[in-house]
Short mmCIF file of C-alpha atoms in Angstrom, two decimals:
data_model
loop_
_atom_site.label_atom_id
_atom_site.label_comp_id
_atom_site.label_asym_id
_atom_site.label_seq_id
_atom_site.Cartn_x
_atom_site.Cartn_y
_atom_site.Cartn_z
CA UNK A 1 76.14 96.75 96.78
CA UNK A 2 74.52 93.74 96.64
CA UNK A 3 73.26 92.04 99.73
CA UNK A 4 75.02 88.53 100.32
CA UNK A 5 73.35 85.26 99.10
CA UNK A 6 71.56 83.65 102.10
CA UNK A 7 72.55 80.08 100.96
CA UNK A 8 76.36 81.49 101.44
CA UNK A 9 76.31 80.22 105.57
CA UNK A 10 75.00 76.73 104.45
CA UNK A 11 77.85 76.58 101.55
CA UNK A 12 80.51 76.47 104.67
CA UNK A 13 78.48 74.45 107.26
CA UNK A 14 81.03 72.02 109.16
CA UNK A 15 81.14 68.24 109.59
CA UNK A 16 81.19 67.26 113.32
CA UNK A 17 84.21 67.63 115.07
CA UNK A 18 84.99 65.81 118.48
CA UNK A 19 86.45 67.98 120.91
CA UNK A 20 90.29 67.43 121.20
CA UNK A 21 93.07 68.06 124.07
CA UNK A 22 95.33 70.77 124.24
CA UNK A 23 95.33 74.17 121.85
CA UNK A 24 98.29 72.43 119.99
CA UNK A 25 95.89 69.38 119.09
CA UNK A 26 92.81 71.48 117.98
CA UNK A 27 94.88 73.65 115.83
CA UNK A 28 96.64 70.99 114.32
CA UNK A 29 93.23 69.33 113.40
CA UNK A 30 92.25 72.16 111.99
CA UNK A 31 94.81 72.61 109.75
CA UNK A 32 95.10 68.75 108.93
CA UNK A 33 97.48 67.44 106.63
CA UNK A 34 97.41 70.54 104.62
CA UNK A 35 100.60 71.35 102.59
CA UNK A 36 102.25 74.14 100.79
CA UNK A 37 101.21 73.43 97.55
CA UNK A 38 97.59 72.43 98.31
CA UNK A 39 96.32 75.71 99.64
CA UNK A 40 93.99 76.43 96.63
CA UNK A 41 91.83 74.02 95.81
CA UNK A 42 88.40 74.01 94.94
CA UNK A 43 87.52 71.10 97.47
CA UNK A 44 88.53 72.98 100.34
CA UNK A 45 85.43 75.73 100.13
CA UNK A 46 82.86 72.93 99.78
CA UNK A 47 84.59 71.12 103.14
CA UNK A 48 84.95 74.19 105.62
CA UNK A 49 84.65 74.00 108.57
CA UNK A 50 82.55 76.98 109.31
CA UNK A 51 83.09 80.87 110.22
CA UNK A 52 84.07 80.48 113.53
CA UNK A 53 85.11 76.76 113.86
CA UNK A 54 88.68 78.01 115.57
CA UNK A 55 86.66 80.29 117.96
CA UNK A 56 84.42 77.55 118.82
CA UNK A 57 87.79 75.19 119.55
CA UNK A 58 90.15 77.92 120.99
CA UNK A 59 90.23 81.14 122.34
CA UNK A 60 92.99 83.71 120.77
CA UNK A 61 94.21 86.62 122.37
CA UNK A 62 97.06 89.19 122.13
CA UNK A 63 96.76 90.00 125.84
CA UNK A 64 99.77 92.37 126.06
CA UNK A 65 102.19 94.65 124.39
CA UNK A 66 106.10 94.80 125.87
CA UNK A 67 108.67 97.81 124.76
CA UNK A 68 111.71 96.11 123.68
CA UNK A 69 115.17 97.33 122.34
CA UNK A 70 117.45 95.34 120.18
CA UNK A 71 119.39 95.23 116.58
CA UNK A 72 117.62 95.25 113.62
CA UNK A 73 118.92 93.23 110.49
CA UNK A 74 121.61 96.15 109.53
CA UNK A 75 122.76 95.41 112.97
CA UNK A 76 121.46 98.78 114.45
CA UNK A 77 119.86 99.35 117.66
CA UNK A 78 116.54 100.15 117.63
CA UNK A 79 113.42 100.23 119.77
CA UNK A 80 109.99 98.44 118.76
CA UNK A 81 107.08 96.98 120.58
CA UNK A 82 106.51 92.39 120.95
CA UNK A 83 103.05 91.70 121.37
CA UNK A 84 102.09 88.52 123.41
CA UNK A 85 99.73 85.97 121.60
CA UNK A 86 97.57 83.32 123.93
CA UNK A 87 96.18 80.31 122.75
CA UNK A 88 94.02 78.77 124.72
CA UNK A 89 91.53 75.39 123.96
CA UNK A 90 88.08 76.35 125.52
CA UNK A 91 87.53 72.73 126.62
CA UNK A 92 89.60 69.80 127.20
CA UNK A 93 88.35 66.62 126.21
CA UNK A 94 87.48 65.62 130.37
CA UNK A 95 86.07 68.93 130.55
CA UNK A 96 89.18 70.48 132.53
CA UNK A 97 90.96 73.67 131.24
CA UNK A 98 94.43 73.39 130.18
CA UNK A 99 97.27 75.47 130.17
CA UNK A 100 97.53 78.14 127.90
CA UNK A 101 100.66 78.16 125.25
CA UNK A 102 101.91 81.80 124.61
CA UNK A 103 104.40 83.63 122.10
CA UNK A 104 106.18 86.86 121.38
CA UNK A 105 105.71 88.85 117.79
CA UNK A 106 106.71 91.98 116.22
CA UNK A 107 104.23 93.61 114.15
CA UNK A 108 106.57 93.33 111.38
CA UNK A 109 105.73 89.52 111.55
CA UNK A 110 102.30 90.10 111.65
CA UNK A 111 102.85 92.31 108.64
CA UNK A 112 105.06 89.00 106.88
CA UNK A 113 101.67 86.58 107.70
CA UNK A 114 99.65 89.02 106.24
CA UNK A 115 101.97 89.21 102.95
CA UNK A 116 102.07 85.74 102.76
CA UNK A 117 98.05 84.98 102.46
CA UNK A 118 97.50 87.54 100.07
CA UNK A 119 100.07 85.95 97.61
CA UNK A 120 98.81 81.92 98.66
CA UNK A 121 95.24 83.27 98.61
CA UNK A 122 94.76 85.67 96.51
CA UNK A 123 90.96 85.38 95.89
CA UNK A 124 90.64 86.21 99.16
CA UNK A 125 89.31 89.07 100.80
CA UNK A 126 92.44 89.19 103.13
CA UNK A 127 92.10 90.99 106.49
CA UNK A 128 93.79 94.38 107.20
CA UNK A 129 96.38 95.18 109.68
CA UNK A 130 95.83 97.89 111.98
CA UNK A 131 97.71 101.01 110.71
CA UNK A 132 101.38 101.05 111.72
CA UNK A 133 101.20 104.94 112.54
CA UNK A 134 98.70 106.63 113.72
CA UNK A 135 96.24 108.34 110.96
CA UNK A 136 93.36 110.53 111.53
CA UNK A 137 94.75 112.13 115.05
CA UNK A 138 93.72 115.04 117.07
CA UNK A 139 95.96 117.17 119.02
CA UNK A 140 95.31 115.20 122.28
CA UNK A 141 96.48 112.44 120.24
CA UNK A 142 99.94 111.36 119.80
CA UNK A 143 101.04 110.14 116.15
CA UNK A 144 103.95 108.54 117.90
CA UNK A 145 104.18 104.77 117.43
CA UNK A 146 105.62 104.56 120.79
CA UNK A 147 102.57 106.22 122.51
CA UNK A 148 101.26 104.20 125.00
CA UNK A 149 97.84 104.97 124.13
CA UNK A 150 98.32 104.26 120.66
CA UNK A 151 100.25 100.87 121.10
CA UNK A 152 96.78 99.70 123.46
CA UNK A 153 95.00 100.53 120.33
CA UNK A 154 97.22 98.92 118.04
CA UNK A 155 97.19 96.00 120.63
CA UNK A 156 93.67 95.45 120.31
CA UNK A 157 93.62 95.58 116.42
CA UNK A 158 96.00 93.06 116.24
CA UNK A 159 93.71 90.73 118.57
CA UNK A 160 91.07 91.34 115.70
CA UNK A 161 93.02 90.69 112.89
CA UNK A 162 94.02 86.87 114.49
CA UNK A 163 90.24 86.90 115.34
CA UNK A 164 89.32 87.69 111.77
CA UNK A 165 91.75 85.01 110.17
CA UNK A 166 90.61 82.55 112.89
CA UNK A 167 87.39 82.43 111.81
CA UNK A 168 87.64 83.05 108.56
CA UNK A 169 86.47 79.01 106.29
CA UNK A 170 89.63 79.40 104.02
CA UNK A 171 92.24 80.85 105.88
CA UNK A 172 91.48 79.38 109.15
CA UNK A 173 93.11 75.62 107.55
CA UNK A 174 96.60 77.29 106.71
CA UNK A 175 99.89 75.69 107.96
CA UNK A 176 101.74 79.25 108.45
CA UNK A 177 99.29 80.82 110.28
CA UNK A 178 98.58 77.71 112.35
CA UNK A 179 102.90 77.72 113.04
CA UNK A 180 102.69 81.96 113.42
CA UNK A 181 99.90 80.43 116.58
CA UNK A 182 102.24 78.08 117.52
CA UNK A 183 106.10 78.22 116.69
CA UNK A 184 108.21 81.05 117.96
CA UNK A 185 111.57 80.34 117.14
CA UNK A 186 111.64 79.31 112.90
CA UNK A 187 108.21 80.54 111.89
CA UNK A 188 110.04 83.44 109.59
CA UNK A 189 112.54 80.60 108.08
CA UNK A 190 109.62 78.52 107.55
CA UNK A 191 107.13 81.45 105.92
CA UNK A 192 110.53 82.22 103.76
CA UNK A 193 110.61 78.60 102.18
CA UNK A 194 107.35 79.18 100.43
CA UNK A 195 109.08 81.31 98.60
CA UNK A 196 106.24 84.18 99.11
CA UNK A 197 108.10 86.77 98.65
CA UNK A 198 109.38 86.17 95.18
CA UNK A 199 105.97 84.88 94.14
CA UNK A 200 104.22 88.55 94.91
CA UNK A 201 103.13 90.16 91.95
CA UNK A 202 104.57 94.01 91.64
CA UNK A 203 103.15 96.78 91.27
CA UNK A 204 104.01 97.84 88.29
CA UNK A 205 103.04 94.47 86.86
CA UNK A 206 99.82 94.84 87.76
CA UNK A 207 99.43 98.46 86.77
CA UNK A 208 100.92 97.69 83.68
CA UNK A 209 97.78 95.09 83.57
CA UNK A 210 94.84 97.45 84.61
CA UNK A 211 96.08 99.44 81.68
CA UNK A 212 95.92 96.68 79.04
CA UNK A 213 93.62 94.67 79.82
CA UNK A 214 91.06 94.06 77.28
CA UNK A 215 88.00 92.74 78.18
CA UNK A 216 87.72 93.13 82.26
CA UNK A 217 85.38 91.74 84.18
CA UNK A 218 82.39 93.93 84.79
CA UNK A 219 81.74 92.45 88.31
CA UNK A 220 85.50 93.28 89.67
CA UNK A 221 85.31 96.86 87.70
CA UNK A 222 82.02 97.71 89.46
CA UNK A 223 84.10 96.27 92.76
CA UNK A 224 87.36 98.14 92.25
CA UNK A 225 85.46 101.44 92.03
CA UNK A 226 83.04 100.61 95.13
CA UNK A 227 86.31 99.79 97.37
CA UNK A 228 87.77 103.75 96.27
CA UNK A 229 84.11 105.14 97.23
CA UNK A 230 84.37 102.95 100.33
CA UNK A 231 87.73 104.15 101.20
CA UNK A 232 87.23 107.74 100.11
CA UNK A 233 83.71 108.09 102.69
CA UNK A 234 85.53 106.20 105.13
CA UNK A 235 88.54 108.61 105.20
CA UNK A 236 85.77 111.78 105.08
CA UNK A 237 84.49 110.98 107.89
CA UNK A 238 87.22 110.46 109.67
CA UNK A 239 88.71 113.78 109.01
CA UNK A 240 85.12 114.78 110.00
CA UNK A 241 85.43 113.36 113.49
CA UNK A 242 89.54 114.57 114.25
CA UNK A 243 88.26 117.84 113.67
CA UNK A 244 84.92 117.71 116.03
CA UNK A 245 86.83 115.90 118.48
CA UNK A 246 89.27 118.73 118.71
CA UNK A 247 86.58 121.34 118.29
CA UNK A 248 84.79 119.32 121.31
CA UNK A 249 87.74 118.48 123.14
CA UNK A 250 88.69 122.59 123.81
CA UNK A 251 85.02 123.40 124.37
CA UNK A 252 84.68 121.13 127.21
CA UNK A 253 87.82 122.07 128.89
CA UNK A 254 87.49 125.47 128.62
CA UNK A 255 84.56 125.18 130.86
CA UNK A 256 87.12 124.54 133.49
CA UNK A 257 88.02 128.05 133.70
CA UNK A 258 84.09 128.40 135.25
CA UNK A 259 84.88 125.69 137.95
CA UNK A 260 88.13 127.77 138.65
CA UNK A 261 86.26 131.40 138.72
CA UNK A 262 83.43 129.90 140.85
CA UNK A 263 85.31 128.23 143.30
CA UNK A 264 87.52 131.73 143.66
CA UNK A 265 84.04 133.15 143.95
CA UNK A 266 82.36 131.24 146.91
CA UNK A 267 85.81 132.04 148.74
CA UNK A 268 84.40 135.80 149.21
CA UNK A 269 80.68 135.27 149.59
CA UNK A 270 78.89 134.16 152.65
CA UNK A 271 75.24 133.04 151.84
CA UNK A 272 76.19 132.06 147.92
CA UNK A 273 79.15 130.35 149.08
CA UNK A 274 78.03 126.89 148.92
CA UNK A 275 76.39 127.10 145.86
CA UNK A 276 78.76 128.34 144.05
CA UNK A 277 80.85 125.69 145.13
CA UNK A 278 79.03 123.32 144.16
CA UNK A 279 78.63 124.98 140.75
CA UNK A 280 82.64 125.19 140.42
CA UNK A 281 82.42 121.39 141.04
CA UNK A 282 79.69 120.52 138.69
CA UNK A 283 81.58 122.75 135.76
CA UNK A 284 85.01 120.57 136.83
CA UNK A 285 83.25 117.32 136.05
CA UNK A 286 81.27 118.22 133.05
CA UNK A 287 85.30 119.38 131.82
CA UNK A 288 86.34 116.41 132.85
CA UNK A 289 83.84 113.87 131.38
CA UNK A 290 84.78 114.79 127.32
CA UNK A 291 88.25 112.69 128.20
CA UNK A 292 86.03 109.49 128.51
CA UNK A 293 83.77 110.32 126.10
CA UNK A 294 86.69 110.94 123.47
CA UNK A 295 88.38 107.75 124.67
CA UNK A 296 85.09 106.17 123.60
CA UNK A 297 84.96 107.18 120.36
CA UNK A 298 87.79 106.40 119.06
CA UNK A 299 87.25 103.19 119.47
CA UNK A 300 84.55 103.41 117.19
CA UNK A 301 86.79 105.17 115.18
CA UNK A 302 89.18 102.22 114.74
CA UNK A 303 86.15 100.32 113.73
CA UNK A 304 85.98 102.55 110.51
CA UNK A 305 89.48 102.46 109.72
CA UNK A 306 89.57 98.73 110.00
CA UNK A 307 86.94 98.86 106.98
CA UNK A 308 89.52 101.51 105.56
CA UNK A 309 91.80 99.63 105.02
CA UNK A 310 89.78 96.21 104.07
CA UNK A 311 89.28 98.83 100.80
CA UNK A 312 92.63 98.28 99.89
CA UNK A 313 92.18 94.32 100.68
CA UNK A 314 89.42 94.39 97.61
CA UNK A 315 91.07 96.05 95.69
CA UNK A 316 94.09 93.55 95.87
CA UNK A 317 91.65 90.94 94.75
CA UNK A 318 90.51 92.82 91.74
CA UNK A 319 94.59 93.38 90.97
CA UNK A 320 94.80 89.64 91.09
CA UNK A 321 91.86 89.43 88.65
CA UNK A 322 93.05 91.88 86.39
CA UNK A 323 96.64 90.27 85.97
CA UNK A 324 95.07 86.71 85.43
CA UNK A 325 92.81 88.43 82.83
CA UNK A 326 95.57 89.89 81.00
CA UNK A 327 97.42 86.65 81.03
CA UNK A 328 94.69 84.99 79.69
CA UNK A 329 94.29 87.74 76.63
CA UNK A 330 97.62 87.82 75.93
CA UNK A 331 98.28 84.21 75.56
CA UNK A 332 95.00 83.92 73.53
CA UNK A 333 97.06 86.28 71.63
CA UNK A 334 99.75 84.65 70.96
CA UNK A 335 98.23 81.44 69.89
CA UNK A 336 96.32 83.23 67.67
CA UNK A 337 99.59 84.73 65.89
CA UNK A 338 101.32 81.29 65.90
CA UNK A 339 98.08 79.41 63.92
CA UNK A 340 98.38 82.23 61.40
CA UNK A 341 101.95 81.56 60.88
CA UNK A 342 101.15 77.68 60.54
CA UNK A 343 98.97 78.57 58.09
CA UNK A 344 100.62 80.94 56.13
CA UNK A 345 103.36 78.64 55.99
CA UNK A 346 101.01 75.79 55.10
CA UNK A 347 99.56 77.41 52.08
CA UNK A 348 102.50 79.56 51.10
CA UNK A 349 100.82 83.51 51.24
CA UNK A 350 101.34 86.45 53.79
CA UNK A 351 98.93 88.05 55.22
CA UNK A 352 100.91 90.48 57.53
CA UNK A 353 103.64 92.16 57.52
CA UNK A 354 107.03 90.92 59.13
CA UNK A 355 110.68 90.12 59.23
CA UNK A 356 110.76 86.41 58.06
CA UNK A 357 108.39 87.30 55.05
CA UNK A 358 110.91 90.63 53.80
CA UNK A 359 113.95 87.89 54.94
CA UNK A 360 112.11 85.54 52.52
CA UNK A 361 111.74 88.49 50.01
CA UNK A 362 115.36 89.25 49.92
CA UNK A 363 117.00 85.75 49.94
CA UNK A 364 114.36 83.60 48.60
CA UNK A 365 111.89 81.04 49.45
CA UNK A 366 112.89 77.85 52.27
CA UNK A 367 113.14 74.86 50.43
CA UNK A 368 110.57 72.33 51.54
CA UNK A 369 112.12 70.52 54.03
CA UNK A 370 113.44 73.73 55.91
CA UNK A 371 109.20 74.93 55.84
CA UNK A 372 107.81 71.55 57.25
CA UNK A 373 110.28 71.42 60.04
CA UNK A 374 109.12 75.39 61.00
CA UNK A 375 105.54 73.85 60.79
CA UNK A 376 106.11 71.35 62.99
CA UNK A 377 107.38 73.13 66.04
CA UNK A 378 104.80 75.70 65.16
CA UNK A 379 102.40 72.66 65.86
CA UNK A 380 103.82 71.62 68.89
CA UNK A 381 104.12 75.18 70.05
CA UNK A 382 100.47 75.38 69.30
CA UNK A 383 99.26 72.58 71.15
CA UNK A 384 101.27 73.82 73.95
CA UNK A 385 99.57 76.70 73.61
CA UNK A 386 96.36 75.57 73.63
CA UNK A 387 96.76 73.77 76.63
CA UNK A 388 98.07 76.70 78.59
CA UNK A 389 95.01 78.38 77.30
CA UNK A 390 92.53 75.82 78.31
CA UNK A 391 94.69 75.85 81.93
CA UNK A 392 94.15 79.41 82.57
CA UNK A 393 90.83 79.45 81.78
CA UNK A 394 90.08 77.07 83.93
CA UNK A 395 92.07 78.77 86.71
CA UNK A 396 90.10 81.98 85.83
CA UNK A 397 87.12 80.13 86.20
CA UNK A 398 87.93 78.67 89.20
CA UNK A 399 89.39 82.22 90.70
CA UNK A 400 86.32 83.99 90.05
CA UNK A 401 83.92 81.50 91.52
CA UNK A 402 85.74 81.25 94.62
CA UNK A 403 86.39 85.17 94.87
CA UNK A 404 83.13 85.74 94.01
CA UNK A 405 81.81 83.59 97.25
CA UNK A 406 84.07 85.67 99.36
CA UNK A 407 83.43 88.62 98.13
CA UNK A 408 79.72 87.59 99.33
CA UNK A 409 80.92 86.70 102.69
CA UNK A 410 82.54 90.08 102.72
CA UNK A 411 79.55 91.97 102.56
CA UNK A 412 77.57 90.29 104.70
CA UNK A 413 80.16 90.68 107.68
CA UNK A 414 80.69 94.54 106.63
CA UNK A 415 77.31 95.09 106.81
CA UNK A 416 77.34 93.72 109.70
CA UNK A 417 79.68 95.15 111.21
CA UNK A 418 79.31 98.79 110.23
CA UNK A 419 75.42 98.72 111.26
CA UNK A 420 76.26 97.66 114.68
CA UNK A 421 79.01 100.03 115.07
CA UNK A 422 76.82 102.95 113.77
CA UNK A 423 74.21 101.73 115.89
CA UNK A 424 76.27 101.84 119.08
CA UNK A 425 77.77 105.10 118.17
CA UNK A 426 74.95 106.91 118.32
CA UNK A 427 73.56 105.28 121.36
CA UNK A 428 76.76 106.30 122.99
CA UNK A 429 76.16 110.19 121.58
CA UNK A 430 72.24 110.16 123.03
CA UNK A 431 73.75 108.50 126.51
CA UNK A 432 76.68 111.65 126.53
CA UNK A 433 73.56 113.81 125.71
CA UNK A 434 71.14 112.62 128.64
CA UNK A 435 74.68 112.83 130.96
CA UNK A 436 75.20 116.21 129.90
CA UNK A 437 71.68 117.47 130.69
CA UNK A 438 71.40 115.75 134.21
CA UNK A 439 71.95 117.62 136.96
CA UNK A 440 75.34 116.38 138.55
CA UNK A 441 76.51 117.35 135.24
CA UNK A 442 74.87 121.26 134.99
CA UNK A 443 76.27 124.29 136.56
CA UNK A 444 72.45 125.09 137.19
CA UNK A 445 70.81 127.41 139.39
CA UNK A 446 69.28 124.41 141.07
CA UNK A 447 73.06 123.40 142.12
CA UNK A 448 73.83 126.69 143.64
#
């Protein structure tokens, strides 16, 4: 992949902001006077605000997660998990703290926020969820959504995904999201006026599209196939880790058996008693220590499935691309096939074959009058046409150009990302490595 454009940072530099008063205020000046149908325009890349212009204003945190039981919309008890979102101004405008405004959310309205910027902003690079399941588990691990362990996790990816949206320069400016912050109790009627839902493209639409497409673009072919690589390495090496960490896992406690047999041993021995003690003790820690060590890696873990799933997010934008494309050839198409009608009609020959020309055949010719009134809708259907033409290839235009930019911005914060997840990784694995071969960690014969 290519590595982003270093002019990409200065494309989103801010204007000066003066600090404002409570969380309410700064979000609402972030989000301005912004309205449904003015979420797209071109303006609005060259006058962000900057990556982390909400971070900078407020501080956003999902800071717990509650077990709750109640009826679903079939009116059937069920049990899910509300997660608590903070907002928080970092600075009020006398330089005192204020309070901090709070709200309860399912993830299935999390998942309905998510649904609705990928259908407003669809040349977006829109970030994942956290999985809803668990994926990737080892037998220590429980693949129940209820799981304690696994709700903390989920908990925490949440966090990032508000983090990620927060800072992102186009998505940071939306109304919904700014209400999802901010308004607890008609935030879903509100999201459901926008109509979202009915405006999402299906599946089979856009499969149908891939398929027919005629000229793609090479850029978001090259793309497409880099974000099933991505995802297919990605998943790899997860199934790579689930099975060392199980591997791992029952190596290290089986090592507890030693503490056990060495501690029964010092019971019968005099002068090695001690010693062998102390070596039962060293063996129960070094069994002991893989539960932290696991615990730490799989938060690196959910680092790796975050980019998982942001395969999936590219992808959507290439979908997007695709269907626009196809739109575009197919109403090229048809303009194309109501000129040769015009003229066909105009000079009185036909060139193809079809049902008002063997009509024609079998009851005779229109008389004159009846052919100039067919050419002139044809006319007005073509100018129509041509209009709609020039209009979505200006919107094509415009798509790719602003994809294209965050696509860029993309890369640059993968690459970021990854490296310095890698990176810590494997500082972690030497530090587990040193801990390992120190000696309150060996069952040595300097311990006994």
């Amino acid at each position: 992949m290519e590595q982003a454009s270093p002019d990409l940072e200065r494309q989103f530099q801010p204007a000066p902001q003066e600090p404002l008063g409570g969380p309410g205020a700064v979000l609402e000046a972030a989000v301005g006077e912004e309205t449904e149908g003015t979420r797209e325009d071109s303006s609005v890349v060259d006058a962000m605000t900057g990556n982390n212009f909400w971070l900078k204003k407020i501080e956003i945190s999902v800071s717990e997660a509650e077990k709750r039981t109640g009826r679903n919309a079939m009116n059937m008890q069920e049990t899910y998990t509300a997660y608590l979102i903070e907002t928080r101004s970092v600075e009020h405008a006398d330089g005192q703290s204020v309070l901090t405004d709070s709200l309860w959310r399912r993830y299935s309205e999390f998942e309905l926020l998510r649904n609705y910027l990928l259908v407003y902003y669809p040349h977006v690079v829109v970030p994942p969820l956290p999985e809803k399941r668990a994926e990737f588990v080892w037998h220590k691990l429980s693949a129940d959504n209820m799981d304690p362990d696994f709700v903390e996790r989920r908990r925490i990816g949440l966090e990032n995904f508000l983090l990620r949206v927060a800072s992102h320069p186009v998505l940071c400016r939306d109304k919904i999201f700014y209400l999802f912050l901010t308004q607890e109790g008609d935030w879903k009627e509100t999201v459901n006026e926008t109509g979202c839902q009915l405006k999402a493209d299906s599946r089979l639409k856009a499969l149908n599209a891939t398929f027919r497409v005629k000229n793609p673009d090479k850029r978001f072919t090259e793309l497409k196939h880099y974000s099933d690589e991505l995802q297919s390495v990605i998943s790899h090496l997860l199934r790579v880790r689930a099975r060392v960490a199980d591997r791992l896992y029952g190596v290290y406690k089986v090592h507890g058996n030693y503490g056990r047999v060495f501690s029964e041993w010092s019971a019968i021995e005099k002068e090695m008693g001690d010693g062998l003690q102390s070596a039962g003790h060293h063996m129960d820690v070094y069994a002991s220590s893989i539960d932290d060590i696991l615990e730490d890696e799989e938060h690196y873990a959910d680092q790796l499935k975050e980019y998982l799933f942001y395969a999936e997010a590219l992808r959507a934008v290439c979908r997007k691309h695709e269907l626009m494309q196809y739109d575009l050839e197919t109403a090229a198409q048809d303009l194309a096939s109501k000129k040769q009608q015009c003229e066909e009609l105009a000079t009185g020959t036909i060139r193809t074959f079809s049902l008002k020309g063997m009509t024609t055949k079998l009851f005779g010719q229109e008389t004159p009058e009846q052919r100039e009134a067919r050419i002139k809708v044809l006319e007005e259907q073509i100018n129509e046409g041509e209009q709609q033409l020039k209009s979505k290839n200006l919107e094509g235009r415009e798509f790719v150009k602003n994809a294209w930019a965050d696509i860029e911005r993309f890369k640059e914060q993968k690459n970021r990302d990854l490296k310095e997840a890698l990176i810590s990784y494997a500082i972690m694995q030497i530090s587990m490595c040193k801990k390992v071969g120190s000696p309150e960690c060996m069952p040595a014969r300097e311990a006994a």
